[in-house]
mmCIF file of N, CA, C and O in Angstrom:
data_model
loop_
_atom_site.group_PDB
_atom_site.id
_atom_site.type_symbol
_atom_site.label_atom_id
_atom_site.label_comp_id
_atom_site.label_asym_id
_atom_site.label_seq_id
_atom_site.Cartn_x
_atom_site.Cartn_y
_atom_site.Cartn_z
ATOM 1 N N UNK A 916 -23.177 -5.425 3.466
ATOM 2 C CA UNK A 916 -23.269 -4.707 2.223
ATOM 3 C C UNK A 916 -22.847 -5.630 1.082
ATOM 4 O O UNK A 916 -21.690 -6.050 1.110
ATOM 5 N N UNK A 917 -23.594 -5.968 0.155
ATOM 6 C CA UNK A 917 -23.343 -6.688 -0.511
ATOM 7 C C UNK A 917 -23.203 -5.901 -2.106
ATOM 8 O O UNK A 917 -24.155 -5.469 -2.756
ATOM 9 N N UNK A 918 -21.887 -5.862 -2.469
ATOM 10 C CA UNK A 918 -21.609 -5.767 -4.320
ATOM 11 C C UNK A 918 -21.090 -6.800 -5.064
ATOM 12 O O UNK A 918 -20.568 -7.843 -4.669
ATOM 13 N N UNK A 919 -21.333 -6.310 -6.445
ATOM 14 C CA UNK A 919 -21.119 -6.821 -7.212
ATOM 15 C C UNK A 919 -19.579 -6.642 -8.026
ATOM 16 O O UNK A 919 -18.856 -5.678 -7.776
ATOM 17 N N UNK A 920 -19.254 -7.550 -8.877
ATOM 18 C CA UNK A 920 -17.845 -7.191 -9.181
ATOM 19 C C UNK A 920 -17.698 -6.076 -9.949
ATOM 20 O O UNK A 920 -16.522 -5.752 -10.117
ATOM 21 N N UNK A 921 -18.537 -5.369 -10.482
ATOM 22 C CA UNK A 921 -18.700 -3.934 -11.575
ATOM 23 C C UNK A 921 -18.192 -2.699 -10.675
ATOM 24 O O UNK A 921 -17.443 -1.770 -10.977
ATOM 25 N N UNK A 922 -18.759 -2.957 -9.640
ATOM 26 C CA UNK A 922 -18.322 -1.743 -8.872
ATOM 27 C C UNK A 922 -17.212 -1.229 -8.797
ATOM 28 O O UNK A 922 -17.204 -0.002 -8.706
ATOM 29 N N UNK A 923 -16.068 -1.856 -8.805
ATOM 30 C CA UNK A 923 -14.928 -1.533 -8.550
ATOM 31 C C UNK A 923 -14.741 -0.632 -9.906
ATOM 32 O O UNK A 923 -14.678 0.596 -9.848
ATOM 33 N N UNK A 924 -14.672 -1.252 -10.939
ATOM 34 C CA UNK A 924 -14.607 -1.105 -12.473
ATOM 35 C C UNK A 924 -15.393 0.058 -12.883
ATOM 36 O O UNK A 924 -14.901 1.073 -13.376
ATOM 37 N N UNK A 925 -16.574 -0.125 -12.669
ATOM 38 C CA UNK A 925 -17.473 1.400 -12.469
ATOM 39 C C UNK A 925 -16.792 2.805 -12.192
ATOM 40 O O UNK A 925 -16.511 3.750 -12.929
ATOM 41 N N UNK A 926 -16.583 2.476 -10.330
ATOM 42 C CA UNK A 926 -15.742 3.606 -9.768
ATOM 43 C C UNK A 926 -14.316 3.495 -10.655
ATOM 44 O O UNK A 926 -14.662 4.013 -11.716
ATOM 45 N N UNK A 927 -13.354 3.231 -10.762
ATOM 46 C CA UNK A 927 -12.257 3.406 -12.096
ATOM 47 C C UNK A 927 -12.647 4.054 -12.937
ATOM 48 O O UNK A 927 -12.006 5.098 -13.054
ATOM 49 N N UNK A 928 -13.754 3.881 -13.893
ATOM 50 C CA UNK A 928 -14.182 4.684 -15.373
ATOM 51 C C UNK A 928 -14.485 5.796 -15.122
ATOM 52 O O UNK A 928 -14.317 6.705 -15.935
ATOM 53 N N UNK A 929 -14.890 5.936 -14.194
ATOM 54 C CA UNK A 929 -16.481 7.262 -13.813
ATOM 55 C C UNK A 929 -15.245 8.728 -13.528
ATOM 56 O O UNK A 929 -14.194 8.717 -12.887
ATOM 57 N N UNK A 930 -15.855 9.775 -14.228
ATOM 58 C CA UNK A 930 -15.350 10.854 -14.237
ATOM 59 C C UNK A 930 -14.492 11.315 -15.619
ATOM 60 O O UNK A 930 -14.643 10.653 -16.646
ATOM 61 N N UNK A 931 -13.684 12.355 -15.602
ATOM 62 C CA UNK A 931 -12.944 12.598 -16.289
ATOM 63 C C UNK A 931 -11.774 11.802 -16.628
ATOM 64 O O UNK A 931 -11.211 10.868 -16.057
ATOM 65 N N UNK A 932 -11.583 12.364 -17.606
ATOM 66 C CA UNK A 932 -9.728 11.249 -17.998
ATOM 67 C C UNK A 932 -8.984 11.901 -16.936
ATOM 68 O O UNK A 932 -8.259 11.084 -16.369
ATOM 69 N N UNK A 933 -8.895 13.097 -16.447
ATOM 70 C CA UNK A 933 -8.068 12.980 -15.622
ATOM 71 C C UNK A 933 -8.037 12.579 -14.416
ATOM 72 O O UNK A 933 -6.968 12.364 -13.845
ATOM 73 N N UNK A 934 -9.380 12.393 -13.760
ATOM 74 C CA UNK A 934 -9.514 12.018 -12.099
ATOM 75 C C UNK A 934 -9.600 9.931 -12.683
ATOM 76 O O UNK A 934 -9.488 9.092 -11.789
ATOM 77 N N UNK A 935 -9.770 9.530 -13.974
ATOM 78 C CA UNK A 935 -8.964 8.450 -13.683
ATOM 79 C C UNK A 935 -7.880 8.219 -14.045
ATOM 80 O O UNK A 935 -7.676 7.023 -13.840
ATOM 81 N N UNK A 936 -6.638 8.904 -14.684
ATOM 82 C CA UNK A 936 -5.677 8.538 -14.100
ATOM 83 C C UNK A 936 -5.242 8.788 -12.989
ATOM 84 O O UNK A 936 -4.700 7.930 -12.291
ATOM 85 N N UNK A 937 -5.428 10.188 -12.584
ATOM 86 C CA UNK A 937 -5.303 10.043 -10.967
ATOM 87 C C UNK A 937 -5.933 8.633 -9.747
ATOM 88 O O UNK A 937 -5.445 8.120 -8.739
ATOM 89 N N UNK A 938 -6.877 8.486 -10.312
ATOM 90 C CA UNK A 938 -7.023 7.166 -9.457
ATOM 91 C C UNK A 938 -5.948 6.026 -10.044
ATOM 92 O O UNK A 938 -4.969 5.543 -9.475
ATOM 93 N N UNK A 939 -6.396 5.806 -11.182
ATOM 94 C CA UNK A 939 -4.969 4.766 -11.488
ATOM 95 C C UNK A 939 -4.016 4.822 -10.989
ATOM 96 O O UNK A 939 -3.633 3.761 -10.495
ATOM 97 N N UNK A 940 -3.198 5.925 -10.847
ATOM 98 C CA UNK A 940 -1.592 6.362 -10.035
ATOM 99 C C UNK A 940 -1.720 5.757 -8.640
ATOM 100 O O UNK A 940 -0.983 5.080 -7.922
ATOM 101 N N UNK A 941 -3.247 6.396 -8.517
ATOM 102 C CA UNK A 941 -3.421 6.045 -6.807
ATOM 103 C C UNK A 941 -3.604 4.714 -6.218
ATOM 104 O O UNK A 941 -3.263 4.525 -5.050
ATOM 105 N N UNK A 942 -4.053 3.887 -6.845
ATOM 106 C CA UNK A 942 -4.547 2.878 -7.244
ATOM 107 C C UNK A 942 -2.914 1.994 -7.063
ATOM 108 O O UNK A 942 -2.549 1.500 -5.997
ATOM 109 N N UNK A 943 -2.238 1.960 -8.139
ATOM 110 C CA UNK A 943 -0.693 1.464 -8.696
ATOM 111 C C UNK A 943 -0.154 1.727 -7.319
ATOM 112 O O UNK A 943 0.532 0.821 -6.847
ATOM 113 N N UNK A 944 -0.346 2.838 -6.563
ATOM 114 C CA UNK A 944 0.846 3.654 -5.871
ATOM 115 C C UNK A 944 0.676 2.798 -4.506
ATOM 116 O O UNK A 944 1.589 2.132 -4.018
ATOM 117 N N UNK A 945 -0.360 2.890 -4.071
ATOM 118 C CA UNK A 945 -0.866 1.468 -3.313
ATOM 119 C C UNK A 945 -0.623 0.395 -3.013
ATOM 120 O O UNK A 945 -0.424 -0.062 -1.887
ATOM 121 N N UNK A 946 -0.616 -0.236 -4.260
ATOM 122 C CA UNK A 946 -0.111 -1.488 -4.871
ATOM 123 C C UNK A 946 0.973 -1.614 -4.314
ATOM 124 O O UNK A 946 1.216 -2.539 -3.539
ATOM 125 N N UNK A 947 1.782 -0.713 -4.620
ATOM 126 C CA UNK A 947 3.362 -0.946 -4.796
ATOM 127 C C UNK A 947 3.680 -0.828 -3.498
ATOM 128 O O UNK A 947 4.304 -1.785 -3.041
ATOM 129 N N UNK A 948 3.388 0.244 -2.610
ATOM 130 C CA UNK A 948 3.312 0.302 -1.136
ATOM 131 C C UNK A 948 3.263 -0.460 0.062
ATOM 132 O O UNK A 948 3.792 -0.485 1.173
ATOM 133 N N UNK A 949 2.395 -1.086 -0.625
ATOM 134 C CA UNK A 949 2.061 -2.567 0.203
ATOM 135 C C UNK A 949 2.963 -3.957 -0.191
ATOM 136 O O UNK A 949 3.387 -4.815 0.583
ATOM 137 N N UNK A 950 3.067 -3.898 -1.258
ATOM 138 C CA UNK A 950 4.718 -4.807 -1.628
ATOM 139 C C UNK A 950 5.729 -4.459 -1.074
ATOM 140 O O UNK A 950 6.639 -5.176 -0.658
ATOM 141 N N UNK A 951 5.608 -3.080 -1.026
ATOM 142 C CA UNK A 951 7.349 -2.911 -0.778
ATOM 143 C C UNK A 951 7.182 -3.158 0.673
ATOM 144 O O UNK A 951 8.132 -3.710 1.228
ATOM 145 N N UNK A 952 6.131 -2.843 1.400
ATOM 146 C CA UNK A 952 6.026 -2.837 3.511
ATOM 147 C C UNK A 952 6.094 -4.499 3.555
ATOM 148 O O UNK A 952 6.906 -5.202 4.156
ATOM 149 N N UNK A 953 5.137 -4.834 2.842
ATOM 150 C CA UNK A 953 5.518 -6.711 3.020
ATOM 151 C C UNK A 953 7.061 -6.957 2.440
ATOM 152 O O UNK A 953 7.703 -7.425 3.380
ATOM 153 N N UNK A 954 7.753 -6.851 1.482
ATOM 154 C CA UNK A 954 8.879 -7.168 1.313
ATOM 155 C C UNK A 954 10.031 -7.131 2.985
ATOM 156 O O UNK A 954 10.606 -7.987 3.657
ATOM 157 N N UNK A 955 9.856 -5.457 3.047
ATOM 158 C CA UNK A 955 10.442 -4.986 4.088
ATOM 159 C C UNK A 955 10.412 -5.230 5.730
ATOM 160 O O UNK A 955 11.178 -4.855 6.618
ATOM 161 N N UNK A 956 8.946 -6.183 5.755
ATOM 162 C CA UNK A 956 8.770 -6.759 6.609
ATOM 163 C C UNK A 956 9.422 -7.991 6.775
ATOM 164 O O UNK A 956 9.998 -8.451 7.761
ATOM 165 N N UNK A 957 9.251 -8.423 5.718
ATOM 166 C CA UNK A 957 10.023 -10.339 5.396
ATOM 167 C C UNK A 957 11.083 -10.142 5.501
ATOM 168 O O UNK A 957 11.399 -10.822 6.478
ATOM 169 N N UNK A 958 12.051 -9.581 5.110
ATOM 170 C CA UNK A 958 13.423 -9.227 4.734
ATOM 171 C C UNK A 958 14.030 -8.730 6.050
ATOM 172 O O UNK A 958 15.193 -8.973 6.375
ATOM 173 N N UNK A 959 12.953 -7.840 6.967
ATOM 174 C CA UNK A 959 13.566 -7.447 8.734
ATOM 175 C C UNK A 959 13.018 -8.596 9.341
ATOM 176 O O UNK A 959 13.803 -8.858 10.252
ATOM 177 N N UNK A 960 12.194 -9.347 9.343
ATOM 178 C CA UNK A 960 12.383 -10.327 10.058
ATOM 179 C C UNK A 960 13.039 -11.582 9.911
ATOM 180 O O UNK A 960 13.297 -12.297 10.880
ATOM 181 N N UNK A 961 13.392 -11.951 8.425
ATOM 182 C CA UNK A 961 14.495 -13.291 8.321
ATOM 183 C C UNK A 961 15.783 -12.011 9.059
ATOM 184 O O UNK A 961 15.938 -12.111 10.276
ATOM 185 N N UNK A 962 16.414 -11.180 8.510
ATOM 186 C CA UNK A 962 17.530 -10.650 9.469
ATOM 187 C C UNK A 962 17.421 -10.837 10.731
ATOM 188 O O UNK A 962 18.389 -11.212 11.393
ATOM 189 N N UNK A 963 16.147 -10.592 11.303
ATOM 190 C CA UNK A 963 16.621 -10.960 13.110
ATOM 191 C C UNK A 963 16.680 -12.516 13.489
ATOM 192 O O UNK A 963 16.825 -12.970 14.624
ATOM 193 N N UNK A 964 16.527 -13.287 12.212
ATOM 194 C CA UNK A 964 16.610 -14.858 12.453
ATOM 195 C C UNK A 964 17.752 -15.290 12.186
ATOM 196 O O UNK A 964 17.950 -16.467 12.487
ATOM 197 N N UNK A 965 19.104 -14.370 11.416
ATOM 198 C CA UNK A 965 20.272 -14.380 11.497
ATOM 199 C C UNK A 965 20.297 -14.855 9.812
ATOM 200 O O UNK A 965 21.427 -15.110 9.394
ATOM 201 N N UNK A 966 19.466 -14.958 9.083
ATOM 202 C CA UNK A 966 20.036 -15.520 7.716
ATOM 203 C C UNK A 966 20.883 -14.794 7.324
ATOM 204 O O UNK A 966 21.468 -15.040 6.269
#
């Protein structure tokens, strides 16, 4: 399946102001989710290496 870079940007705009900030939140909330599981991953595994 091949896209283009609009798509993403597309799906973001499309709809009401409110179903995109709801995607935005969702979007951010994500984001942050996945930082914090990688942080929390790095951080439990230097601990079992004794730092």
């Amino acid at each position: 399946m091949k896209t283009n870079g609009n798509d993403f940007k597309n799906w973001m705009n499309h709809g009401t102001q409110i179903q995109i900030l709801l995607r935005r939140i969702m979007i951010i909330g994500l984001i942050a989710l996945m930082i914090y599981g990688t942080g929390y991953a790095i951080g439990t595994f230097i601990a079992h290496l004794g730092f």
